[in-house]
mmCIF file of C-alpha atoms in Angstrom:
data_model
loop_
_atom_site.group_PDB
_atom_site.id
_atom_site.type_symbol
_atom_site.label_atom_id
_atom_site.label_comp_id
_atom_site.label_asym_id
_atom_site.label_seq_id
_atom_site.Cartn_x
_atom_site.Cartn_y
_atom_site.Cartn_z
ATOM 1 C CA UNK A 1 18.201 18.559 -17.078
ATOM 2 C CA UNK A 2 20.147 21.662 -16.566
ATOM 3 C CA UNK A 3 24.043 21.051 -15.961
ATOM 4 C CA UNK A 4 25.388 24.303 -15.532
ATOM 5 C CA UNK A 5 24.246 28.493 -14.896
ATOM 6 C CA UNK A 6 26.410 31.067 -15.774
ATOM 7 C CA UNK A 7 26.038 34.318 -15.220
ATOM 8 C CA UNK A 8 27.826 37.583 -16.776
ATOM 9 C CA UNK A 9 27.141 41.355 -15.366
ATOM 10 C CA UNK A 10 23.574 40.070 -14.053
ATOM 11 C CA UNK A 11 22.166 41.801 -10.939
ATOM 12 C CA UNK A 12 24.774 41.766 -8.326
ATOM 13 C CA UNK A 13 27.220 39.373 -10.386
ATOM 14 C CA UNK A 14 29.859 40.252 -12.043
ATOM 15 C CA UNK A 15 30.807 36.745 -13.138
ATOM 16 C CA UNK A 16 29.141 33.693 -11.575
ATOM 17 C CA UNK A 17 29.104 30.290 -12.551
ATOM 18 C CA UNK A 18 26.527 27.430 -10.757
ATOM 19 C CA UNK A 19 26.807 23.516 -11.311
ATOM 20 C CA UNK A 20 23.365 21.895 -10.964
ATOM 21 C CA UNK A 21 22.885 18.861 -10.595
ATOM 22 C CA UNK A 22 19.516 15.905 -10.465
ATOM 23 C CA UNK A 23 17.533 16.872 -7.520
ATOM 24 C CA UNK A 24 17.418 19.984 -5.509
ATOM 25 C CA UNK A 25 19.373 22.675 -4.844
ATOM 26 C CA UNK A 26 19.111 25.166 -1.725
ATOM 27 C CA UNK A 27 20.713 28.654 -1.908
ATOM 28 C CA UNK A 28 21.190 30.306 1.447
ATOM 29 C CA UNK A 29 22.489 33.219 2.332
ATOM 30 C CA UNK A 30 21.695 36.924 4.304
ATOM 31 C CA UNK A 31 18.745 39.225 2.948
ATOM 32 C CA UNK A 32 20.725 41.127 -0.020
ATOM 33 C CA UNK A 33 23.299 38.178 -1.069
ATOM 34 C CA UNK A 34 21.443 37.520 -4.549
ATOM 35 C CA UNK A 35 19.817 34.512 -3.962
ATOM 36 C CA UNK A 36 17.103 36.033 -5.261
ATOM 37 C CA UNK A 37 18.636 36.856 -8.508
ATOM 38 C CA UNK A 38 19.901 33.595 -9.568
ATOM 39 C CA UNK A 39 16.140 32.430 -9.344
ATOM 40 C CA UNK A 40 15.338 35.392 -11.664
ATOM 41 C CA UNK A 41 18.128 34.424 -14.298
ATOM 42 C CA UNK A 42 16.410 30.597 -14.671
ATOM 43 C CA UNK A 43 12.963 32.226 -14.692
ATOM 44 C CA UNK A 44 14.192 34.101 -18.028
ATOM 45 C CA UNK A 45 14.329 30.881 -19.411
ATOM 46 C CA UNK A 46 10.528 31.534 -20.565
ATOM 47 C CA UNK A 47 8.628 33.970 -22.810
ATOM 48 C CA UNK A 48 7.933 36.982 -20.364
ATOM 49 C CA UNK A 49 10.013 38.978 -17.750
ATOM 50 C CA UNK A 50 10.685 36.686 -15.535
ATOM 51 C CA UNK A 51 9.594 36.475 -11.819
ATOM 52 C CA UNK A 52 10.258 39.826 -10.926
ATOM 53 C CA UNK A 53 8.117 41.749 -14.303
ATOM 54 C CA UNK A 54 11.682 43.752 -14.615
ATOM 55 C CA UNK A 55 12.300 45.100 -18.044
ATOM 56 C CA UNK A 56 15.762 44.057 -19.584
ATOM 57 C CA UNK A 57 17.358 47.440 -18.886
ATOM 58 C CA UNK A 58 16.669 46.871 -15.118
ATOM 59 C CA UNK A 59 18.813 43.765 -14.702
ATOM 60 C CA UNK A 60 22.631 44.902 -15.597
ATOM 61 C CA UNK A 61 24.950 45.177 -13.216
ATOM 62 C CA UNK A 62 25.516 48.790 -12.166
ATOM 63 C CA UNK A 63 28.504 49.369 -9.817
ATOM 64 C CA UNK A 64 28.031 52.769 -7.871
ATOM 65 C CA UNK A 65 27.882 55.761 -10.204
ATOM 66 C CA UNK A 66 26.582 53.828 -12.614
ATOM 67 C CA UNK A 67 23.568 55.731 -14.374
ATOM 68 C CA UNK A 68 22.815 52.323 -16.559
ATOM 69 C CA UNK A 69 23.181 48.768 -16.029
ATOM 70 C CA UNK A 70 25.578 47.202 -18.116
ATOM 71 C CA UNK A 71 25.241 44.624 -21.069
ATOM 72 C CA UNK A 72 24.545 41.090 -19.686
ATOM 73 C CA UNK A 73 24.238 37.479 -20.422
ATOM 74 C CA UNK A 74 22.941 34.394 -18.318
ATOM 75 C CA UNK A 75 23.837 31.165 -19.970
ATOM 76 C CA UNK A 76 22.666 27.462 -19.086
ATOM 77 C CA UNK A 77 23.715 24.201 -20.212
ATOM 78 C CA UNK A 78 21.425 21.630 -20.403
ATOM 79 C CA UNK A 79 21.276 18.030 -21.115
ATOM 80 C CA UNK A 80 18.651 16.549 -23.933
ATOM 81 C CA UNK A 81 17.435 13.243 -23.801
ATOM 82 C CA UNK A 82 20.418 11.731 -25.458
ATOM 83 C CA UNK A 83 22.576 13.092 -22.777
ATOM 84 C CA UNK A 84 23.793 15.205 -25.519
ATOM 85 C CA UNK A 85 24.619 19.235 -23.786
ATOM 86 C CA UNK A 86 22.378 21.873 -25.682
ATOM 87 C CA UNK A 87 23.307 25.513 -24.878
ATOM 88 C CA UNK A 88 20.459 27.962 -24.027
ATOM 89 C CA UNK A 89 21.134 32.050 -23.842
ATOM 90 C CA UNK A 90 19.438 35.305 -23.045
ATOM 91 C CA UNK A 91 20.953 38.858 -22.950
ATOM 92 C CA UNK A 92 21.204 42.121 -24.000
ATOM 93 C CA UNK A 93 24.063 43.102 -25.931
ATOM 94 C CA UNK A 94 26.174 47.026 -25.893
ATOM 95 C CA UNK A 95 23.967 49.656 -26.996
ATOM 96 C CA UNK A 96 20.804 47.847 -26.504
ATOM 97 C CA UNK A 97 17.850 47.285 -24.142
ATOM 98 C CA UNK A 98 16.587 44.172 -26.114
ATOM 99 C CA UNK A 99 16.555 40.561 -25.198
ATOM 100 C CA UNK A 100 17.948 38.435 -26.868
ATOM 101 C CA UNK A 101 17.500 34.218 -26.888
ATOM 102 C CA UNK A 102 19.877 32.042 -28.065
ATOM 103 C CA UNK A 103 19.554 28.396 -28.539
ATOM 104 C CA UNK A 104 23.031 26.795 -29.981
ATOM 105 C CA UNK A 105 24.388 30.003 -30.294
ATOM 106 C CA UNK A 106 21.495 31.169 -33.247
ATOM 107 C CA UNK A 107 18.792 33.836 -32.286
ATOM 108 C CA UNK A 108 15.781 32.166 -31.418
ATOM 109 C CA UNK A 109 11.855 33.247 -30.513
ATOM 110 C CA UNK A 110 11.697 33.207 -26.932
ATOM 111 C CA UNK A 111 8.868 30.888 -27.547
ATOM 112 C CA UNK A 112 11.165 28.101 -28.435
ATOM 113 C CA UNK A 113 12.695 28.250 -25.172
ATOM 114 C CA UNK A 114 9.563 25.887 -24.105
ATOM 115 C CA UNK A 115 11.006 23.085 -26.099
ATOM 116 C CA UNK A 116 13.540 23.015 -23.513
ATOM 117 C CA UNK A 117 12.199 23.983 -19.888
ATOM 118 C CA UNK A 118 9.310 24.653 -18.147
ATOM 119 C CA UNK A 119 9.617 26.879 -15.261
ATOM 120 C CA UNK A 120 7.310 27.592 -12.885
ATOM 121 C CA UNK A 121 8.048 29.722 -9.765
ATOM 122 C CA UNK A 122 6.606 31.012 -6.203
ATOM 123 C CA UNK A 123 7.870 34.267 -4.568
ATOM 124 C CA UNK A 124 7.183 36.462 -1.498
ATOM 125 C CA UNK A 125 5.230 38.242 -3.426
ATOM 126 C CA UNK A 126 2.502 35.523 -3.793
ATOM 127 C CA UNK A 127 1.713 34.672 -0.290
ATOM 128 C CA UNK A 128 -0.998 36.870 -0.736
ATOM 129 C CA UNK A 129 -1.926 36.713 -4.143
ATOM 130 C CA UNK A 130 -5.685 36.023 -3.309
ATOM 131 C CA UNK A 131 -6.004 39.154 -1.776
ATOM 132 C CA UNK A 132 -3.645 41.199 -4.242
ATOM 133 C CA UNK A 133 -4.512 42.633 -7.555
ATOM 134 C CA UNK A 134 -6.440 40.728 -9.589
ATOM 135 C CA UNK A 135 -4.363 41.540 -12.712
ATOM 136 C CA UNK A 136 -1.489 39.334 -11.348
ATOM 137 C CA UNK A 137 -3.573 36.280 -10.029
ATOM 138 C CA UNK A 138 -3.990 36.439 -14.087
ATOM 139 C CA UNK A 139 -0.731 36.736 -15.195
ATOM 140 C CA UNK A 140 0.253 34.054 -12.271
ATOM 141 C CA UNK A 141 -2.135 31.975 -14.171
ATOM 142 C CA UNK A 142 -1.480 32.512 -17.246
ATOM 143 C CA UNK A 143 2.456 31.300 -16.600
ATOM 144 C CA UNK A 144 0.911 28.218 -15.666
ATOM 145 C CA UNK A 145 -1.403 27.445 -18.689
ATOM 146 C CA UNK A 146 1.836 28.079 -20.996
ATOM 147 C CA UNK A 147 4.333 26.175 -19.225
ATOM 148 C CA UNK A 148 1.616 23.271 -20.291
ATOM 149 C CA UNK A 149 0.273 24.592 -23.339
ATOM 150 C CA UNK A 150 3.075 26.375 -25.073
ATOM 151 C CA UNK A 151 1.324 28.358 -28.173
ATOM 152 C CA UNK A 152 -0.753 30.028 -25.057
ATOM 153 C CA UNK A 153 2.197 32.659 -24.706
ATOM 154 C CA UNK A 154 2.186 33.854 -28.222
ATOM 155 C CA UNK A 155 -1.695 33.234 -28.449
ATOM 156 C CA UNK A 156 -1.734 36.042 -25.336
ATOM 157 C CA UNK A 157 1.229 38.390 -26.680
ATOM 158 C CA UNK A 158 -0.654 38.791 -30.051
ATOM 159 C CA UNK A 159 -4.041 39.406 -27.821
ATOM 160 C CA UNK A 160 -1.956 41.844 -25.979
ATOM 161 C CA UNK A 161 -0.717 43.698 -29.168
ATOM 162 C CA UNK A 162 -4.042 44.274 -30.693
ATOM 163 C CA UNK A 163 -5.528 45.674 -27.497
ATOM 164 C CA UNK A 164 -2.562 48.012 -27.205
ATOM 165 C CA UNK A 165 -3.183 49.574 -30.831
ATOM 166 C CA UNK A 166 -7.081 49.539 -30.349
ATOM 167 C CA UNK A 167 -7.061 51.455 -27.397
ATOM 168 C CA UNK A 168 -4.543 53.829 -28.937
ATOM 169 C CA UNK A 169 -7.116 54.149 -32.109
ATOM 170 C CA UNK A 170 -10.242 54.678 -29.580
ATOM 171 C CA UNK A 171 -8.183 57.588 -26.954
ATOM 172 C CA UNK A 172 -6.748 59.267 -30.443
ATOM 173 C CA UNK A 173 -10.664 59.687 -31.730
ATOM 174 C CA UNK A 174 -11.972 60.724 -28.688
ATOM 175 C CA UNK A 175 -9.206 63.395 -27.734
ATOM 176 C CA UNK A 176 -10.126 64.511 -31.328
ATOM 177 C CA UNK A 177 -13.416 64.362 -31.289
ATOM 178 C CA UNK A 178 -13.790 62.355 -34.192
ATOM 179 C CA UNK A 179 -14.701 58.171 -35.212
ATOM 180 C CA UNK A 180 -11.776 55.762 -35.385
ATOM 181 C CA UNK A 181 -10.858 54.378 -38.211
ATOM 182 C CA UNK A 182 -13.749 52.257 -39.167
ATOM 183 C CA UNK A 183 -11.947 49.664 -41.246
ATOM 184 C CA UNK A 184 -8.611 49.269 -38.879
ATOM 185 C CA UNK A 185 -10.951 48.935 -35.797
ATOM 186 C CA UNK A 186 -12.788 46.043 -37.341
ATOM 187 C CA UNK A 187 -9.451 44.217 -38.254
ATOM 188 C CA UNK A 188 -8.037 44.493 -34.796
ATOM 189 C CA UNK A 189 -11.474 43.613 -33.033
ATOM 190 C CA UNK A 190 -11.527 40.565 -34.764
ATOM 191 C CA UNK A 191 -7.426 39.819 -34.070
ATOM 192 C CA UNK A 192 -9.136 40.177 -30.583
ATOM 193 C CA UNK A 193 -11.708 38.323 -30.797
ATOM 194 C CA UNK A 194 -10.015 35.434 -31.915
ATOM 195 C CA UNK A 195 -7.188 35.729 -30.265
ATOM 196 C CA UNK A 196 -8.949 36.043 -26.943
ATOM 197 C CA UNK A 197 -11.450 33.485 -27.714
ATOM 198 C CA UNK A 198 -8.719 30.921 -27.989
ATOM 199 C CA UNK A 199 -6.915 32.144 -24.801
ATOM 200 C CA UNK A 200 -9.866 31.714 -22.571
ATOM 201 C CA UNK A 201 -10.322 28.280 -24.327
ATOM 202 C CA UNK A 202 -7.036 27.640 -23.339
ATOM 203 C CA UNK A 203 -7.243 28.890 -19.901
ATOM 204 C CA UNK A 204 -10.788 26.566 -19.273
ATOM 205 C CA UNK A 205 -9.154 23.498 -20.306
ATOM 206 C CA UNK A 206 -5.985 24.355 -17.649
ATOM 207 C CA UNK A 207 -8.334 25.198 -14.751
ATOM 208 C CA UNK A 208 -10.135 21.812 -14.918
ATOM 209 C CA UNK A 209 -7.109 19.856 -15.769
ATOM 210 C CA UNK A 210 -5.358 21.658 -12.514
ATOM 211 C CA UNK A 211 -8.953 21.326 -10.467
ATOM 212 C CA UNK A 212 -8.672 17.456 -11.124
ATOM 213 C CA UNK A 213 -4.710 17.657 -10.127
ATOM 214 C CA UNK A 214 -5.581 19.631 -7.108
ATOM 215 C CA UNK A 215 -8.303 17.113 -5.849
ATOM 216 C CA UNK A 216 -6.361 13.799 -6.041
ATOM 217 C CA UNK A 217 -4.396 15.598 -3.432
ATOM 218 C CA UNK A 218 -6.576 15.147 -0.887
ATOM 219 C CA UNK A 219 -3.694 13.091 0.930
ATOM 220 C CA UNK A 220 -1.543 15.794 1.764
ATOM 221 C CA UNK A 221 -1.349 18.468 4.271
ATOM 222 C CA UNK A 222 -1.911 21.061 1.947
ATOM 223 C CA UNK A 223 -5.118 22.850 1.647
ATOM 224 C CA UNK A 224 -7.277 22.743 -1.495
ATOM 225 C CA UNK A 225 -9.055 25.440 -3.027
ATOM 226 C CA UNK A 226 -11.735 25.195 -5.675
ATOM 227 C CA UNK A 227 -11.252 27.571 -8.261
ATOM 228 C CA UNK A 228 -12.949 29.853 -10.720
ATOM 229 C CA UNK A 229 -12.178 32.141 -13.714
ATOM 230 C CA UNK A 230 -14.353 35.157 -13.475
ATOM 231 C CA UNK A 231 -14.601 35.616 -16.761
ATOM 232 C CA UNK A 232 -17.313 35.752 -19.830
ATOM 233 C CA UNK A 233 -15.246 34.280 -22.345
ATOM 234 C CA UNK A 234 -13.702 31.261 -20.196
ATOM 235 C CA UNK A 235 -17.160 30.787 -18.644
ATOM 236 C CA UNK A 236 -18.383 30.478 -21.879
ATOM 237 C CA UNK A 237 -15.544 27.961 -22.929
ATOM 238 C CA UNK A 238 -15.733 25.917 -19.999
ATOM 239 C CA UNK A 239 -19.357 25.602 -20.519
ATOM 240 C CA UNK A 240 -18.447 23.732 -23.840
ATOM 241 C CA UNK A 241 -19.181 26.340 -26.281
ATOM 242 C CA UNK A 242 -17.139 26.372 -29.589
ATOM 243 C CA UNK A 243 -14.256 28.667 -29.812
ATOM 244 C CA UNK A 244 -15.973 30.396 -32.895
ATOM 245 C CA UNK A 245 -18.803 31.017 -30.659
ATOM 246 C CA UNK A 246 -16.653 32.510 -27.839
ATOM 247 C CA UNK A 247 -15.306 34.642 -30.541
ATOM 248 C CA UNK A 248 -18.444 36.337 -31.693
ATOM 249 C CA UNK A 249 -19.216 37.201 -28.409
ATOM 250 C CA UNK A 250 -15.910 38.753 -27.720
ATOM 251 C CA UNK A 251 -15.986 40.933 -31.253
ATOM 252 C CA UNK A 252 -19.888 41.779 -29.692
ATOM 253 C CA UNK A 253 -18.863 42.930 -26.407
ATOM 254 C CA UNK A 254 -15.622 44.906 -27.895
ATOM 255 C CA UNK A 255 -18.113 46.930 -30.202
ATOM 256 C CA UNK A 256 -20.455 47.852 -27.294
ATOM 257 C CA UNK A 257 -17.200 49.171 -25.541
ATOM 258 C CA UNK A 258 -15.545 51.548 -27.831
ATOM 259 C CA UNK A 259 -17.015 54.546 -26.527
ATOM 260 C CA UNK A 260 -16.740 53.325 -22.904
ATOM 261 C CA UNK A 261 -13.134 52.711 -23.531
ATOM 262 C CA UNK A 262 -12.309 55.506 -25.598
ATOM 263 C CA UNK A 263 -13.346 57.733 -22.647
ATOM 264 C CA UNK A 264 -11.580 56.063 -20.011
ATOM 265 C CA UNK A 265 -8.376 55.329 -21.833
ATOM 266 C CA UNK A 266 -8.990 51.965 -20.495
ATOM 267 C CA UNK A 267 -9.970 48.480 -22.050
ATOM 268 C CA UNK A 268 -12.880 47.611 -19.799
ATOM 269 C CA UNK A 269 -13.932 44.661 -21.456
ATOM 270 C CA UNK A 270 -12.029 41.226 -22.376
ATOM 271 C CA UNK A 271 -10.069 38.374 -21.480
ATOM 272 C CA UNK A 272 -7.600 40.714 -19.827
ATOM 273 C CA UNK A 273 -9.853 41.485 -16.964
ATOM 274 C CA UNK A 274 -10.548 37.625 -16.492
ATOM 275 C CA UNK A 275 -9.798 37.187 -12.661
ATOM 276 C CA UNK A 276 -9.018 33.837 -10.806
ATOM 277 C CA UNK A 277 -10.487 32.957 -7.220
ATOM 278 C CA UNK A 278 -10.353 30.417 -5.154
ATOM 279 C CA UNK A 279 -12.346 28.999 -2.277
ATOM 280 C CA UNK A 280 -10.673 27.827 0.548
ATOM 281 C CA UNK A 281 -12.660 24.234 0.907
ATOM 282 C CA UNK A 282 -11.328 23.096 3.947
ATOM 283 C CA UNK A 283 -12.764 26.473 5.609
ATOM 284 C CA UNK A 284 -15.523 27.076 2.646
ATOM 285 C CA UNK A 285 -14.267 30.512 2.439
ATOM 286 C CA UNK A 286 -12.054 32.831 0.355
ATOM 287 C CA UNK A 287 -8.840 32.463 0.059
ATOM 288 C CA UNK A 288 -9.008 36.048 -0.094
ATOM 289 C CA UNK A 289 -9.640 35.967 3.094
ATOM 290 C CA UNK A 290 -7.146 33.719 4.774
ATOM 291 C CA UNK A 291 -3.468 34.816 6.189
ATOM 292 C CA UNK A 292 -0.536 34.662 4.264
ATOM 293 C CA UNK A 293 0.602 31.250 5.518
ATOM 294 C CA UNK A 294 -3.117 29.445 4.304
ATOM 295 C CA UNK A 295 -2.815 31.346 0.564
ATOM 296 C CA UNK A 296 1.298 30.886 0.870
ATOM 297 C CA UNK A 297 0.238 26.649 1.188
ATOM 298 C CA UNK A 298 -2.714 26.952 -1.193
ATOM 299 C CA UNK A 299 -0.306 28.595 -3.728
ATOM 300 C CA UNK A 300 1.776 25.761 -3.576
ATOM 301 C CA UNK A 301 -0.364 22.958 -3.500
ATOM 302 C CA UNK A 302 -1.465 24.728 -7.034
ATOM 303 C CA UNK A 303 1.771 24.822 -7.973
ATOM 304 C CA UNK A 304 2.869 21.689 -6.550
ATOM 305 C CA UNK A 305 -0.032 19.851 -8.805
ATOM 306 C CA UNK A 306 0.877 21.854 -12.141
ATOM 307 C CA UNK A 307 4.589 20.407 -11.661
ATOM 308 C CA UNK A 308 3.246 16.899 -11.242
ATOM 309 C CA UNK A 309 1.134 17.243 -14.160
ATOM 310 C CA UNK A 310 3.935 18.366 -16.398
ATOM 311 C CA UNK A 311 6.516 15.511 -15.231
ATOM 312 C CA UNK A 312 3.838 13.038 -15.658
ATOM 313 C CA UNK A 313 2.879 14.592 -19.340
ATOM 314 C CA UNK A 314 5.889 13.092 -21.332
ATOM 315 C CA UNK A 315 6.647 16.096 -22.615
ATOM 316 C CA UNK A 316 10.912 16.827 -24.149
ATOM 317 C CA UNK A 317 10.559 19.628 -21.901
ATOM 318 C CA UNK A 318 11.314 19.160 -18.347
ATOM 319 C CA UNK A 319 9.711 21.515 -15.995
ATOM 320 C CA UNK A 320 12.256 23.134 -13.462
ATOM 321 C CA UNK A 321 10.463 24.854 -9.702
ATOM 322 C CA UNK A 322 11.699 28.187 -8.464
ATOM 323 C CA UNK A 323 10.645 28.574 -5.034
ATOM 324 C CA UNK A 324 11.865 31.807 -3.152
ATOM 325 C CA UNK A 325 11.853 31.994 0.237
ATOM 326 C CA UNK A 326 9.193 29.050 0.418
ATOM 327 C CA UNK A 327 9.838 27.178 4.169
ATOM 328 C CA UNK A 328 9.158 30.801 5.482
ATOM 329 C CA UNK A 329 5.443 31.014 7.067
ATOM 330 C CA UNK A 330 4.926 26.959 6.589
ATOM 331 C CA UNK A 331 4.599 25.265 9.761
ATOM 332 C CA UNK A 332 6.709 22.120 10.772
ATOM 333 C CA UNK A 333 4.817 19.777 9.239
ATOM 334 C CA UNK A 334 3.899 21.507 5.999
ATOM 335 C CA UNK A 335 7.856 22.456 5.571
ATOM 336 C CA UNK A 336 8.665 18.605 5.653
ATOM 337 C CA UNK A 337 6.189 17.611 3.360
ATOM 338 C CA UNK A 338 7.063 20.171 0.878
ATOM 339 C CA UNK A 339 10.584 18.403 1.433
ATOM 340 C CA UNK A 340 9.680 15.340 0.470
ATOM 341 C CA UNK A 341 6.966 15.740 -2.136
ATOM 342 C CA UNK A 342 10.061 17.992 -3.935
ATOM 343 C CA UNK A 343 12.265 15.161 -3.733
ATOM 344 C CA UNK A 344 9.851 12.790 -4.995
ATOM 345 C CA UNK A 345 9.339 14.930 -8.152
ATOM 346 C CA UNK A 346 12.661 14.622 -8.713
ATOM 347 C CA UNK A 347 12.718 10.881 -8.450
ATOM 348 C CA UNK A 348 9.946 9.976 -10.044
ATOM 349 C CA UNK A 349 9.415 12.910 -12.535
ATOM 350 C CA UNK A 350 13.267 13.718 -13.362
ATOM 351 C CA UNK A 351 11.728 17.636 -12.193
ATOM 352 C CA UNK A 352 14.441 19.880 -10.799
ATOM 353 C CA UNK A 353 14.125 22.335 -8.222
ATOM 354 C CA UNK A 354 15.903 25.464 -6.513
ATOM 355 C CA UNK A 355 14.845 26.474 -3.660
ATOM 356 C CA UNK A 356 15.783 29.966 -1.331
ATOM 357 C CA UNK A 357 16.123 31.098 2.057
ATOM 358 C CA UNK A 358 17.883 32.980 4.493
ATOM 359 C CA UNK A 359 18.242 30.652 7.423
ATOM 360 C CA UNK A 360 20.055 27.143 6.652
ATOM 361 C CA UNK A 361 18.603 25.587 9.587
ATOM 362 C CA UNK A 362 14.884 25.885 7.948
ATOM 363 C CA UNK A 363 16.683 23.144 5.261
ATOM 364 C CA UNK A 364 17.571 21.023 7.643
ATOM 365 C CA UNK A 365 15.150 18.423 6.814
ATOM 366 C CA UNK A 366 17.050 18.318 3.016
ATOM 367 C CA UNK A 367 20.438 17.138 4.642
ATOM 368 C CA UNK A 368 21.655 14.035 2.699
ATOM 369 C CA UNK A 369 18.965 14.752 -0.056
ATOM 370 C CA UNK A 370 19.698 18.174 -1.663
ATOM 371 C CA UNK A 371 23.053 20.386 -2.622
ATOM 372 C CA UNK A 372 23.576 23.259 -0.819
ATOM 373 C CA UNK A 373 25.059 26.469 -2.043
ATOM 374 C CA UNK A 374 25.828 29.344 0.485
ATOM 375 C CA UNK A 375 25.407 33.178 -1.150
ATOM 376 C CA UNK A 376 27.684 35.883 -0.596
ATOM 377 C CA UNK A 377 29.716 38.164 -1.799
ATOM 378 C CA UNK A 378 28.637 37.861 -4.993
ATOM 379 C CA UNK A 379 29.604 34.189 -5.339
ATOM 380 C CA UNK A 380 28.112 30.977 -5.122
ATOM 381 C CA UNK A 381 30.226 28.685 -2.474
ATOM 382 C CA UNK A 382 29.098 24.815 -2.829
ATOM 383 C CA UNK A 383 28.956 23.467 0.240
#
C-alpha cells in the first residue's frame, strides 16, 4: 500500500508531504484549496496524463509573474508485499517539459509503474460522461482495460503513434497533390492493423468481464447499465473472431480511407472512433439521457465493479480509487452505501481510497472509519 505522498513545486504546493495510511482518506477543504491536485499527483502514478489530460508543463508551480511553471516532483512511498518500502517518482527536471518515472531512484517506462498501482479515478467531469464526447467515454475506458490488462497502454500508445505519422503521410500528399509513399503507408497500416486489432481484442474481453462484474451487483442501490462498444473491430472480437482476422479487416478498412482521410485531415476510420454506451436497465433507456446524478451513480457502480475485480484478481499491484467530489449529487442512501462498499474494499481487498469534497459534513457517515485531512493554505492538516 502507499505509506507516504510528497509533493515538491506541484500545482499550488510548494512543499507538501501526506501520510496514508490502510483504508480511506477524505480531503476537505474550500473550492480552490488543492484537493483536487493531490488526486492528480496519485493519478500520475499511471501511463497517461493523469485525471486532468494536463501536459507536464501545465503542472509546476507558478507564483504570480511567473510566465512558466517551475520544475517539479511528486514522490510516493509504498509498501511491497514483504512490507519492504519501494520508492516510486515522476517529474520534470530544470530545462525540461518531459516526464520523468522513477522506480528506486532509476528511470523507468511509465509502463512499469503498473507493477506497482492501479489507479482508477472519477471526477466532476464524468457525471455526464454519457452525454459528453464520445472520444473521452473511450479514453475513460480505455484507463480501465489497462489498469487490468497492463500491455493495453503501450498496445494503444504504439496504435496512437502510427495513426499520427499516417495521417501526416496522407494530408502531406494531398496538400501536394501527389500519392503517399506507397511502401511507408503499407508498413504503418499494418502497425495499425495489428496494433488496433489487439486493442479492440483487449477492450471485448474487459467489457464482458466488467458486464459480468456489473450484474452480480444487482444487490446494491446502484443502477446498472448494459453496455456496448460501438465499434467494428471490438464487435468483431467480441463475436469470437481471431485477432488475425480483426486485423485484416482493420488494414481493409484503412486502405478504403486514405483518400477520405487525406482530405479531411482526419482519421475517420479505426479503433480510435470506437465509442462506449450504456443503457440505463433499470429505466431501459440511455444513459445518455439521464441527469447527472443517474450517470454520476452508473459511473460508479462501473467503477466500483472494476475495483472489485482488480482486488479480487491477485494481482502484486494493488489498485488505489480517486474519487473527486463523489458524495456531491448522490442521495442519502446512495452516499452511505458508497461509504461502506469503500470500506469493505479496503477490508477485504487491501484497496485504498481518497476521496474529495468541499463540505465535511457530507463525510459524516466515515467518522470512526476513515482519516481526515483538512486543505488549506497550501498544506495538508491531519485531523
Amino acid at each position: 500500500m502507499i505509506t507516504s505522498l510528497t509533493l515538491t513545486d506541484f500545482r499550488s504546493y510548494a512543499a507538501a508531504a501526506l501520510p496514508l495510511a490502510a483504508g480511506t482518506t477524505v480531503l476537505h477543504g474550500p473550492n480552490g484549496a488543492g484537493k483536487t491536485n493531490v488526486l492528480e499527483a496519485l493519478s500520475l502514478f499511471t501511463p497517461g496524463k493523469g485525471l486532468r489530460g494536463a501536459t507536464a508543463a501545465e503542472m509546476g508551480r507558478r507564483e504570480p509573474g511567473e510566465a512558466a511553471g517551475r520544475p517539479w516532483a511528486v514522490a510516493l512511498t509504498i509498501e511491497d508485499a514483504d512490507g519492504e518500502p519501494v520508492r516510486l517518482g515522476t517529474g520534470v527536471q530544470p530545462g525540461s517539459n518531459r516526464r520523468l518515472v522513477r522506480i528506486e531512484g532509476e528511470t523507468a517506462a511509465p509502463g512499469r509503474l503498473l507493477d506497482w498501482l492501479r489507479p482508477v479515478w472519477a471526477t466532476p467531469e464524468q457525471d455526464r460522461l454519457f452525454s459528453d464526447a464520445r472520444a473521452e467515454r473511450l479514453k475513460f475506458f480505455d484507463r480501465l482495460v489497462f489498469a487490468a490488462d497492463p500491455d493495453h497502454a503501450a498496445v494503444v500508445a504504439i496504435y496512437e503513434r502510427a495513426l499520427k505519422e499516417r495521417l501526416r503521410l496522407l494530408t502531406e500528399a494531398a496538400e501536394h497533390g501527389r500519392a503517399p509513399d506507397e511502401v511507408w503507408l503499407e508498413a504503418l497500416e499494418t502497425r495499425l492493423a495489428d496494433s488496433g486489432a489487439r486493442a479492440a481484442t483487449a477492450r471485448a474481453t474487459a467489457l464482458a468481464t466488467l458486464q459480468a462484474g456489473i450484474d452480480a451487483r444487482d444487490d446494491r442501490p446502484f443502477p446498472q447499465a448494459d453496455l456496448a462498444l460501438d465499434g467494428e473491430a471490438e464487435r468483431a472480437a467480441g463475436a469470437g473472431q481471431a485477432a488475425e482476422t480483426v486485423a485484416a479487416l482493420l488494414a481493409e478498412g484503412f486502405r478504403r480511407a486514405r483518400a477520405r482521410d487525406g482530405a479531411a485531415g482526419r482519421s475517420l476510420f479505426g479503433p480510435h472512433r470506437t465509442d462506449l454506451t450504456a443503457l440505463h436497465r433499470q429505466k431501459n433507456r440511455p444513459a445518455a439521457e439521464g441527469s447527472s446524478g443517474e450517470q454520476k451513480a452508473l459511473v460508479l457502480n462501473l467503477i466500483l465493479a472494476q475495483i472489485g475485480r482488480l482486488a479480487a484478481s491477485g494481482t502484486a499491484a494493488r489498485p488505489i480509487l480517486l474519487l473527486d467530489e463523489a458524495p456531491a449529487h448522490l442521495d442519502a442512501g446512495r452516499r452511505a452505501a458508497l461509504f461502506d462498499e469503500i470500506e469493505a474494499l479496503g477490508q477485504d481487498g487491501g484497496v485504498q481510497a481518497v476521496m474529495t469534497g468541499t463540505e465535511r459534513a457530507l463525510f459524516d457517515g466515515l467518522n470512526g472509519r476513515a482519516a481526515f485531512v483538512r486543505v488549506e493554505g497550501g498544506g495538508l492538516i491531519g485531523e
